[in-house]
Short mmCIF file of C-alpha atoms in Angstrom, two decimals:
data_model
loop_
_atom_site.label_atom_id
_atom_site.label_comp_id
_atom_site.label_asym_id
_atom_site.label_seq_id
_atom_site.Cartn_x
_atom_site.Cartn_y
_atom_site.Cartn_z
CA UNK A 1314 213.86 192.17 -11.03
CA UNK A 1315 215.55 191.04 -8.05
CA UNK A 1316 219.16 191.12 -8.75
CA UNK A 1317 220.68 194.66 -9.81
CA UNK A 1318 224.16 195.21 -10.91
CA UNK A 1319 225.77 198.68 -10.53
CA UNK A 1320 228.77 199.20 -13.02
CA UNK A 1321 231.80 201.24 -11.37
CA UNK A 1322 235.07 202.48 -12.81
CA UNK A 1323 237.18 204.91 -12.08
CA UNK A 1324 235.98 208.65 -13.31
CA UNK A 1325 232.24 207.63 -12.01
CA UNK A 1326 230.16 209.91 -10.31
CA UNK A 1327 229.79 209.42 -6.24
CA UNK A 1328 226.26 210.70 -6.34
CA UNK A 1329 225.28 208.20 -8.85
CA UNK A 1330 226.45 205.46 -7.50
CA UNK A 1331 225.56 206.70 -3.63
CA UNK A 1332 221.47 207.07 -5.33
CA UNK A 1333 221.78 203.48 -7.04
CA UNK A 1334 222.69 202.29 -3.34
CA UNK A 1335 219.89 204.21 -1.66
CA UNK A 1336 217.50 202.50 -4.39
CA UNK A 1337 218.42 199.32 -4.87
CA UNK A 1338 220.85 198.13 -1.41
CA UNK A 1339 219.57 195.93 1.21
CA UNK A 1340 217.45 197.74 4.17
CA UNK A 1341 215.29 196.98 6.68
CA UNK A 1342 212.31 195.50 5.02
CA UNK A 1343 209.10 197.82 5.07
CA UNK A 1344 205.62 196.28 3.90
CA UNK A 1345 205.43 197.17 0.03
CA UNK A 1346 209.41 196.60 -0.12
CA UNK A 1347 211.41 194.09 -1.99
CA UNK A 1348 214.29 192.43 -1.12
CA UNK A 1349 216.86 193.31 -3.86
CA UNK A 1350 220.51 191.78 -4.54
CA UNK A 1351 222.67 194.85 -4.83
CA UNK A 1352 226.19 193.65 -7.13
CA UNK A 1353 228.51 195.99 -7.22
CA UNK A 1354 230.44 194.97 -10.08
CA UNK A 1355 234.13 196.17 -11.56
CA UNK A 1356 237.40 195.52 -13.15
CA UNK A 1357 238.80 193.23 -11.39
CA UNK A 1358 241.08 193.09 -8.05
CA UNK A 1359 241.14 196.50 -8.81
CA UNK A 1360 240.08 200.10 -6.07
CA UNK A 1361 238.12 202.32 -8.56
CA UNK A 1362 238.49 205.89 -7.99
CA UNK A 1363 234.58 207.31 -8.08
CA UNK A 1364 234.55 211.12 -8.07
CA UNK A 1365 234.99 213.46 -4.91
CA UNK A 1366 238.05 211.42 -3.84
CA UNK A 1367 236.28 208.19 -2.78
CA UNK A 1368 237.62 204.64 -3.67
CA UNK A 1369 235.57 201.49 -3.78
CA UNK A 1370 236.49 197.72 -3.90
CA UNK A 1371 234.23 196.19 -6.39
CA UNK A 1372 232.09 192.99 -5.02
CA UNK A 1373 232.22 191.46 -8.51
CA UNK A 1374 234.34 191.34 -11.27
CA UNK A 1375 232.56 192.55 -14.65
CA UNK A 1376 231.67 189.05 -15.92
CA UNK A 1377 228.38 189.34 -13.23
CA UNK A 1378 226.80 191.75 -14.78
CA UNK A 1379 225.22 189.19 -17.35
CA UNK A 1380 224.08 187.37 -14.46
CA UNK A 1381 221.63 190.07 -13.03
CA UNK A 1382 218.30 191.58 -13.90
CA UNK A 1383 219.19 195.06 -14.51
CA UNK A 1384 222.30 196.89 -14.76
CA UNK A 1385 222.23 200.26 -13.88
CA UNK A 1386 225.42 202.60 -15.34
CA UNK A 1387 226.18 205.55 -13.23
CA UNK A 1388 227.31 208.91 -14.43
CA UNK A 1389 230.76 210.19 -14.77
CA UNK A 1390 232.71 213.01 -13.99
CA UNK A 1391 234.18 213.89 -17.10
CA UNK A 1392 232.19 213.37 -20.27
CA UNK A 1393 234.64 213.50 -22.70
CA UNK A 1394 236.75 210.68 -20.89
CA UNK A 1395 237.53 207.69 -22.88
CA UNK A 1396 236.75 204.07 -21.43
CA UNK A 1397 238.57 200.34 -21.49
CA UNK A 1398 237.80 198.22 -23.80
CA UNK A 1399 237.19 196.26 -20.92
CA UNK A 1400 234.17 198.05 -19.53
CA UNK A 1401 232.75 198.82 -23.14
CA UNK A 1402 233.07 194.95 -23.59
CA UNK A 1403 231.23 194.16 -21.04
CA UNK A 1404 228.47 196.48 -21.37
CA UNK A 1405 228.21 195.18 -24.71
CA UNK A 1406 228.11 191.85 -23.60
CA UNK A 1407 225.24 192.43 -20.99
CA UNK A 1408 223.19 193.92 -23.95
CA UNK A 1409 223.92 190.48 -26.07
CA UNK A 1410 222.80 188.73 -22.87
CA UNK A 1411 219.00 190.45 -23.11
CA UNK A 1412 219.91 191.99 -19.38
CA UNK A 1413 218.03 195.56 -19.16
CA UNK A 1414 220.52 198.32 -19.18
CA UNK A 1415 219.99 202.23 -17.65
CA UNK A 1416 222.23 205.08 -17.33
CA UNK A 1417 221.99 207.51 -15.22
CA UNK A 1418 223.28 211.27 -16.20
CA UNK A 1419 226.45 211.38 -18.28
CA UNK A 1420 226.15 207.53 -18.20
CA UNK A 1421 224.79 207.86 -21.24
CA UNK A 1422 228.11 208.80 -22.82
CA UNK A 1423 229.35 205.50 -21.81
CA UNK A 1424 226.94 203.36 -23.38
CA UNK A 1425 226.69 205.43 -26.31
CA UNK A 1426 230.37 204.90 -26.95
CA UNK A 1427 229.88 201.19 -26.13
CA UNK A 1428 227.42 201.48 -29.44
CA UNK A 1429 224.27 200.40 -27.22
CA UNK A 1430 222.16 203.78 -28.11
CA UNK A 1431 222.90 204.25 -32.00
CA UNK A 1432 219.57 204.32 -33.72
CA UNK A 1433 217.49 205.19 -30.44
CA UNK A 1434 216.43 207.89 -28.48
CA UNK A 1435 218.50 209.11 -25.26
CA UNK A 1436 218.69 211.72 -22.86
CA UNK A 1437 221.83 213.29 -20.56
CA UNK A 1438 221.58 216.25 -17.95
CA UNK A 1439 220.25 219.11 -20.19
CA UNK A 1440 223.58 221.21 -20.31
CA UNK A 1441 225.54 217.67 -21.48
CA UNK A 1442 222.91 217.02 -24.27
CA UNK A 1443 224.36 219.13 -27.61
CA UNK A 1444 227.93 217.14 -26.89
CA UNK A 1445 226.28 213.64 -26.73
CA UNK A 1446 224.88 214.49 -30.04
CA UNK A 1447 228.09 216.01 -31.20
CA UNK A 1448 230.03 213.01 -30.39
CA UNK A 1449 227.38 210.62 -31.92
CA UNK A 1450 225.32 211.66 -34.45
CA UNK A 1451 224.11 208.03 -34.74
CA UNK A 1452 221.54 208.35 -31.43
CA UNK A 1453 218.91 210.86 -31.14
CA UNK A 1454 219.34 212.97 -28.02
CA UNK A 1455 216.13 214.22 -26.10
CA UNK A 1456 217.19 217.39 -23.64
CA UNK A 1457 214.22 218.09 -22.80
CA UNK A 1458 213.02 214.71 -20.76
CA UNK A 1459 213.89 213.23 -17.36
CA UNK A 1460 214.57 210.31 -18.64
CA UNK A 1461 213.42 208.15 -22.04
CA UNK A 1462 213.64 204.32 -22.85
CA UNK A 1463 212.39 200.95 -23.21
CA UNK A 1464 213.13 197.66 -24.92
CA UNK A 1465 216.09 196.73 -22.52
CA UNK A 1466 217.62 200.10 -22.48
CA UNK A 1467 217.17 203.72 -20.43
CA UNK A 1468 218.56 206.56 -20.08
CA UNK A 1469 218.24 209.73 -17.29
CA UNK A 1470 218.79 213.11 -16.96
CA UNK A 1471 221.31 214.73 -14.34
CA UNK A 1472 221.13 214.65 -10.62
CA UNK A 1473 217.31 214.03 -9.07
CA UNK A 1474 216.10 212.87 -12.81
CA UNK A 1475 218.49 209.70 -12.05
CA UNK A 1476 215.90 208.99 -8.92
CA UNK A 1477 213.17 209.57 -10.96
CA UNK A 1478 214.60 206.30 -13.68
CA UNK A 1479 215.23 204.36 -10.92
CA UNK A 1480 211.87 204.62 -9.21
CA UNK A 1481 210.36 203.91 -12.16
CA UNK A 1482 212.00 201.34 -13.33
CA UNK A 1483 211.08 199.51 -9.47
CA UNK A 1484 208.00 200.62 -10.13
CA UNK A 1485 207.48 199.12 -13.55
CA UNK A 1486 209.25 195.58 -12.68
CA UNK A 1487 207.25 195.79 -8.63
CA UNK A 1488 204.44 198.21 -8.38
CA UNK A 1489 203.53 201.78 -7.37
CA UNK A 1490 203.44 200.56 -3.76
CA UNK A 1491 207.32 199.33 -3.43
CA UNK A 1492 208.24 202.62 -5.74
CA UNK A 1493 205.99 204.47 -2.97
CA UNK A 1494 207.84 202.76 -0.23
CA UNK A 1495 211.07 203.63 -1.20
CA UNK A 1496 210.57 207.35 -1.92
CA UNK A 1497 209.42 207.77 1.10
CA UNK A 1498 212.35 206.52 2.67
CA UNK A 1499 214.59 208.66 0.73
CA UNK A 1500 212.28 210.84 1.43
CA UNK A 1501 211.58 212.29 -2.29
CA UNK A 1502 208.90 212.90 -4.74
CA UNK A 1503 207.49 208.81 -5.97
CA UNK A 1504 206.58 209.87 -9.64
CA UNK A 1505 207.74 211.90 -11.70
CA UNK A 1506 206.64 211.52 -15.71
CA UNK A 1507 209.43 210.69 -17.65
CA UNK A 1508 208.45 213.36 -20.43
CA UNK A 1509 208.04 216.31 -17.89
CA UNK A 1510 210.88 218.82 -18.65
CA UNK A 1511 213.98 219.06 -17.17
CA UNK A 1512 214.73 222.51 -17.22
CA UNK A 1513 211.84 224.13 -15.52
CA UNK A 1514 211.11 228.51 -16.45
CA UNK A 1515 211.37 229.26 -12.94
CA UNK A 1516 212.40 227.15 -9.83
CA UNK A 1517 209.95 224.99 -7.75
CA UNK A 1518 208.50 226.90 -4.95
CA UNK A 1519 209.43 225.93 -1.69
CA UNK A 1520 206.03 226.83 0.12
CA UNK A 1521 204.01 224.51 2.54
CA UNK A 1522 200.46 223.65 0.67
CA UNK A 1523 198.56 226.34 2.68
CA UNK A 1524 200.84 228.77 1.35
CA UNK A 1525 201.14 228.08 -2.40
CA UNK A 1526 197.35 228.11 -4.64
CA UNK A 1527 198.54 225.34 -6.95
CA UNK A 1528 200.25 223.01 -4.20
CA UNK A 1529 196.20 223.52 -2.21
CA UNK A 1530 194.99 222.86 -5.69
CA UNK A 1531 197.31 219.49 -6.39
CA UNK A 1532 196.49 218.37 -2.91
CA UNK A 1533 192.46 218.65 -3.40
CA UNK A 1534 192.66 217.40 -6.90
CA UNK A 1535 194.54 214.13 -5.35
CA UNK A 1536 191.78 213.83 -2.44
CA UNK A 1537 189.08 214.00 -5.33
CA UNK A 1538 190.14 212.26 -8.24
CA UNK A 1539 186.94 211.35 -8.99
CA UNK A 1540 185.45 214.74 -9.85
CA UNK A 1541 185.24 215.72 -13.51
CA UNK A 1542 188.21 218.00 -13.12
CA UNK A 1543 189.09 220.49 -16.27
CA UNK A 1544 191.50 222.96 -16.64
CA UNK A 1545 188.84 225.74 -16.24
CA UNK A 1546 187.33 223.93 -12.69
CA UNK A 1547 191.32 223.70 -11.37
CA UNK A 1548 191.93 227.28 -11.77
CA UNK A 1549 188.61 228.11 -10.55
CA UNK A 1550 190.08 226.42 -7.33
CA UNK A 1551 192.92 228.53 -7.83
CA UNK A 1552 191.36 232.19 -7.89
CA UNK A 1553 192.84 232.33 -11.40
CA UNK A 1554 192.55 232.42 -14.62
CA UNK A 1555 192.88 229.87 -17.02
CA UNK A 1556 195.72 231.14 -19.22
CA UNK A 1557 197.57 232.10 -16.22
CA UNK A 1558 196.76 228.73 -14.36
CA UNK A 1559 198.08 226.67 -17.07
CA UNK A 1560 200.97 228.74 -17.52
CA UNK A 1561 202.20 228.43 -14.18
CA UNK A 1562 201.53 225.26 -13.50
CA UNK A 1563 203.49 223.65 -16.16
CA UNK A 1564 206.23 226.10 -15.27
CA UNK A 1565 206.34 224.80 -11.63
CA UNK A 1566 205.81 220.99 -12.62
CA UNK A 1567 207.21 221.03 -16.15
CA UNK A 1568 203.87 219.57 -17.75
CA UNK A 1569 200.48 220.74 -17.94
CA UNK A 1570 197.41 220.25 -15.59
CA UNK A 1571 195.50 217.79 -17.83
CA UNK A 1572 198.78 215.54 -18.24
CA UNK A 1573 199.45 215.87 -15.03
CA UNK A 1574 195.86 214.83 -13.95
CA UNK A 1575 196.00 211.68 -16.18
CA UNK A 1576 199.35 210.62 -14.54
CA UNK A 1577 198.08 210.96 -10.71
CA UNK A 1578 195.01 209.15 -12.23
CA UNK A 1579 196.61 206.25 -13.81
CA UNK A 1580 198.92 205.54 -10.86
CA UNK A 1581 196.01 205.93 -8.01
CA UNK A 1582 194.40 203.05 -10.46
CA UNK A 1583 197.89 200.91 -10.20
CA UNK A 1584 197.74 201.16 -6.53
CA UNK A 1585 194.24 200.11 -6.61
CA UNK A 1586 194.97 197.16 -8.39
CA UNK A 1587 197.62 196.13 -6.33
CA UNK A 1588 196.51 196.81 -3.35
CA UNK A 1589 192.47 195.96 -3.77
CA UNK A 1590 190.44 193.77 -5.28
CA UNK A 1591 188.11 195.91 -6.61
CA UNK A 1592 186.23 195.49 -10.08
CA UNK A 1593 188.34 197.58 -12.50
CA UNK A 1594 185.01 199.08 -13.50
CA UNK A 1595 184.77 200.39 -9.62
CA UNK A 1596 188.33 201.77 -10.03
CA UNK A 1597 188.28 203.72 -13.34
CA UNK A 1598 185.54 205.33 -11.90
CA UNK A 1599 187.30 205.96 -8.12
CA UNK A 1600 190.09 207.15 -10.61
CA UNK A 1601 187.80 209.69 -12.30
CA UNK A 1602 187.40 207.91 -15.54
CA UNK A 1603 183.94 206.80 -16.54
CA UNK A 1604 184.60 202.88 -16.80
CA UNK A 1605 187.13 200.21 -17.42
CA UNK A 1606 186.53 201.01 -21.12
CA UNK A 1607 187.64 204.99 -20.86
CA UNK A 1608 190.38 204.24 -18.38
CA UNK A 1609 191.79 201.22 -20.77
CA UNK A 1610 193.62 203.43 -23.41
CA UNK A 1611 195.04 206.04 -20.68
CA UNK A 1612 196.74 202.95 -18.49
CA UNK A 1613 197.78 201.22 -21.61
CA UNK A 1614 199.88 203.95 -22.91
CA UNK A 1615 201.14 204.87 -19.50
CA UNK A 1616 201.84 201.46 -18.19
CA UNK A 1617 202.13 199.21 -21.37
CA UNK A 1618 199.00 196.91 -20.28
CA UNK A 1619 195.70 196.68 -19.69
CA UNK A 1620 194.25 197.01 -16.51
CA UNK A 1621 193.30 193.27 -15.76
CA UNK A 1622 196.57 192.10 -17.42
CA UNK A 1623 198.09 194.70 -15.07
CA UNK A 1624 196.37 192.99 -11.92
CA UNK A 1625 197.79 189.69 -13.19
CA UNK A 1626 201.18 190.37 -13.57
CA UNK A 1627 201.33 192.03 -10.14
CA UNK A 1628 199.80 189.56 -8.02
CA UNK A 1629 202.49 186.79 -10.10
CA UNK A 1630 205.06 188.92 -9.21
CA UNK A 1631 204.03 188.89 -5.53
CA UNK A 1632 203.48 185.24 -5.34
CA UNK A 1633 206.86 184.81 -7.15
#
């Protein structure tokens, strides 16, 4: 997944399109980094008006989109907005083309009305979600997840959640290590699951690890995967107990501490493989799982392959 096409019109949302930018656009290379082709692609000759005021010249006129790797949709302002036939047409023409399609926040209106997401799952920013299934009874609407998908076709929550598809979808076609990379640079959290909640019981504390028990407790967890960690050991760490541990650590992550664990788990192991070339029985067990065999299940429903294949496909993505 090299080349990217972002999908602009007038009515779309200048966050959206400004995080698709930050993702995806041409930087300085850093080790672990891509180089990705960035199209910009519109109706043509024509300034579209994205939200906020801003105008943009598209680079490409909508025919390119069948030429790239991905398309990614961005939100729009109003939800209820009706599109061209021009824009639905070619949306619906990328899909006949096999191209992977995503949407990020109240995209998903867009490609719902294009008929892309009738018969499958999809997900909009949490407070959007009961119109989307209003409007289209045909798609199943998730308001609960950051973001859902696969087969060609993804959809996001509202504001950060967007990040959070984009990331993984980098991560998924290029590795934990250029996802890693770019986070950094836009200097944001590299995984989040896409079936942890959106709407979290209370906020996120803003506290610096030595002031918050379960941000000390994350932090020595990650620095020793490899100990047989329960929930009853993790909120020993924490000075509490276990109802109250699991309680609030789901409502300040917006999953639980065993799901949780597995996650940070499974993507130390992808960095391993990418990054080492260590026997995959040497990192199940760095990984806290008891061999290849016990870690083989958790990756494959996390990842979609097996470890080895994993290994594979990376290093022929590198060399290609």
């Amino acid at each position: 997944m090299r080349t990217v096409g972002c999908l602009i019109f007038d009515g779309v949302r200048a966050f959206d399109y400004a995080v698709i930018g930050e993702v995806w656009a041409n930087r300085a290379i850093r080790p672990g980094q891509p180089l990705f082709d960035l199209r910009v692609c519109g109706p043509e000759g024509a300034r579209v008006r994205l939200g906020g005021g801003l105008e943009r010249l598209p680079d490409h006129a909508l025919g390119a989109l069948t030429d790239c790797d991905l398309v990614v949709v961005p939100g729009v302002e109003d939800p209820e907005a009706r599109h061209t036939p021009e824009v639905l047409g070619a949306l619906r023409a990328v899909a006949a083309a096999g191209v992977p399609i995503a949407s990020l926040c109240a995209g998903a209106f867009v490609l719902a009305e294009a008929g892309l997401l009738d018969g499958r799952e999809a997900t909009t920013h949490w407070a959007l979600a009961p119109e989307l299934a209003r409007r289209f009874p045909a798609v199943t609407v998730r308001p609960e997840v950051l973001f859902t998908g696969g087969d060609g076709l993804w959809t996001s929550a509202g504001v950060a959640a967007g990040i959070d598809l984009c990331l993984h979808l980098v991560r998924t076609a290029h590795g934990q290590r250029a996802a890693a990379t770019i986070a950094r640079a836009m200097v944001t959290a590299p995984f989040r699951a896409g079936g942890q909640n959106q709407f979290l019981p209370s906020p996120v504390p803003d506290a610096a690890v030595g002031d918050d028990p379960l941000a000390r407790l994350r932090a020595e967890v990650l620095a020793s995967l490899d100990t047989p960690w329960t929930v009853r050991r993790m909120a020993a760490a924490a000075l509490m107990s276990e109802r109250t541990f699991a309680r609030r650590f789901t409502a300040t992550t917006g999953t639980t501490p065993m799901r949780w664990l597995l996650d940070q788990r499974v993507l130390t192991a992808q960095r391993l493989l990418e990054e080492t070339d260590l026997p995959v029985d040497t990192v199940a067990t760095h990984c806290g799982f008891a061999s290849a065999v016990s870690l083989r299940p958790v990756f494959v429903d996390r990842v979609g392959v097996a470890p080895r294949e994993y290994r594979r496909a990376f290093r022929g993505r590198e060399e290609g």
